[in-house]
C-alpha positions as a printed Julia matrix, in Angstrom:
145×3 Matrix{Float64}:
 -146.26  31.8    -87.33
 -149.76  33.24   -88.14
 -152.23  31.41   -90.77
 -155.23  32.54   -92.19
 -158.47  30.47   -94.31
 -156.05  30.81   -96.88
 -153.18  28.35   -95.98
 -153.73  24.98   -95.14
 -153.12  24.25   -91.2
 -150.1   22.91   -90.34
 -149.54  18.87   -89.59
 -146.63  19.88   -87.17
 -146.7   21.8    -84.48
 -143.25  21.94   -84.14
 -143.84  21.9    -80.69
 -145.19  25.08   -80.45
 -148.42  26.67   -78.83
 -151.22  28.12   -81.08
 -153.4   30.44   -80.17
 -156.96  30.8    -82.23
 -157.99  34.56   -81.88
 -162.14  34.26   -82.13
 -164.28  37.06   -81.27
 -165.52  40.52   -82.37
 -164.1   41.83   -85.6
 -162.55  44.8    -85.43
 -161.02  45.35   -88.93
 -163.04  48.82   -89.75
 -160.8   50.25   -86.87
 -157.56  51.08   -86.37
 -155.19  49.71   -84.07
 -157.12  45.93   -84.16
 -157.29  43.63   -81.1
 -155.55  40.76   -82.73
 -152.95  42.71   -84.65
 -151.66  43.59   -80.84
 -151.84  39.92   -79.7
 -150.07  38.62   -83.4
 -147.61  41.24   -82.36
 -147.37  40.38   -78.56
 -147.23  36.19   -79.6
 -146.83  35.57   -83.21
 -143.66  33.17   -81.98
 -146.29  31.22   -81.54
 -148.56  29.34   -84.24
 -151.33  31.79   -84.49
 -154.49  31.11   -86.44
 -156.39  34.26   -87.49
 -159.56  33.67   -89.21
 -159.69  37.45   -90.25
 -161.04  37.71   -94.23
 -162.07  41.67   -94.49
 -163.58  40.1    -97.79
 -166.06  37.75   -95.87
 -169.96  38.78   -97.34
 -168.07  38.48  -100.61
 -167.5   34.8   -100.46
 -169.17  32.36  -102.97
 -170.21  29.87  -101.61
 -167.98  27.24  -101.76
 -165.48  29.46  -100.41
 -167.66  30.28   -97.5
 -167.44  26.37   -97.2
 -163.59  26.22   -97.08
 -163.8   29.23   -94.54
 -165.63  27.56   -91.69
 -164.14  24.33   -92.44
 -160.77  25.91   -92.38
 -162.12  27.77   -88.76
 -163.43  24.89   -87.46
 -159.78  22.48   -88.09
 -158.5   25.41   -86.58
 -160.22  25.87   -83.39
 -159.98  22.1    -82.84
 -156.11  22.03   -83.85
 -155.78  24.66   -81.4
 -153.79  24.65   -77.83
 -155.92  27.74   -76.33
 -158.55  30.07   -77.95
 -158.89  33.58   -77.07
 -162.34  35.11   -77.73
 -162.79  38.48   -77.44
 -165.86  40.31   -77.72
 -166.07  44.16   -78.44
 -168.56  46.31   -76.28
 -170.4   47.54   -79.45
 -170.28  44.5    -81.12
 -172.96  41.33   -81.65
 -171.14  38.72   -82.77
 -173.74  35.7    -83.11
 -170.45  33.44   -84.65
 -168.38  34.51   -81.4
 -171.55  32.93   -79.32
 -171.84  29.85   -81.45
 -168.3   29.0    -80.27
 -168.44  30.03   -77.2
 -171.62  27.47   -76.58
 -168.89  25.44   -78.41
 -165.22  25.35   -76.16
 -167.22  27.21   -72.64
 -165.5   23.59   -71.61
 -162.68  22.84   -73.18
 -160.32  24.17   -71.2
 -158.07  26.32   -73.66
 -160.91  28.96   -73.78
 -159.82  32.83   -72.4
 -162.42  34.64   -72.49
 -162.92  38.72   -72.42
 -166.76  39.9    -72.22
 -167.2   43.26   -71.43
 -169.71  44.81   -68.98
 -171.1   46.62   -71.58
 -171.65  43.55   -74.55
 -175.2   42.94   -74.97
 -175.3   39.14   -73.19
 -172.23  39.89   -70.51
 -174.84  38.66   -67.62
 -175.26  35.41   -69.95
 -172.14  34.87   -70.66
 -170.99  35.83   -67.98
 -173.03  33.36   -65.56
 -172.22  30.44   -68.77
 -168.61  31.01   -67.49
 -168.77  31.08   -64.45
 -171.0   27.68   -64.11
 -168.28  26.21   -66.25
 -164.92  27.47   -64.81
 -164.11  29.6    -67.65
 -161.45  32.43   -67.46
 -163.42  35.92   -68.43
 -161.66  39.03   -68.73
 -163.03  42.48   -68.88
 -160.41  43.27   -71.08
 -157.55  42.72   -73.52
 -155.36  43.22   -71.06
 -155.86  41.05   -68.2
 -156.32  38.48   -70.47
 -152.85  38.48   -71.75
 -151.58  38.11   -68.39
 -153.43  34.28   -68.57
 -152.5   34.76   -71.81
 -148.19  34.76   -71.69
 -149.07  31.86   -68.43
 -150.13  29.27   -70.63
 -147.74  29.62   -73.33
């Protein structure tokens, strides 16, 4: 089942593993990486923080969204963190710092990402799995679910 910030986080995960989809937003592109993961792993609980109206949220709505996101990150069994090569992704960089030592992070960072050297060094230091492409990461995700 998929959950967004419009949903209440589930209390009982029904013995299913859960995946949080963190990383660069690509809602302006055709064929979202998030949609690909949801289609392939949708029998698991998936937390998707995508909100196409993110920039239009008022203060109270934004606070709700952030609190939901933090709860979903904490509750998830796995965090798939994907940086797109042309993105800046400041919030995702924060999430990387929060969860790099958690043993539940699977990270995708192409060499073209502007802070690639930094994040590769960080992940290598803490033995966090890091991949250059989504397809490479999906193999580990399949084996971890």
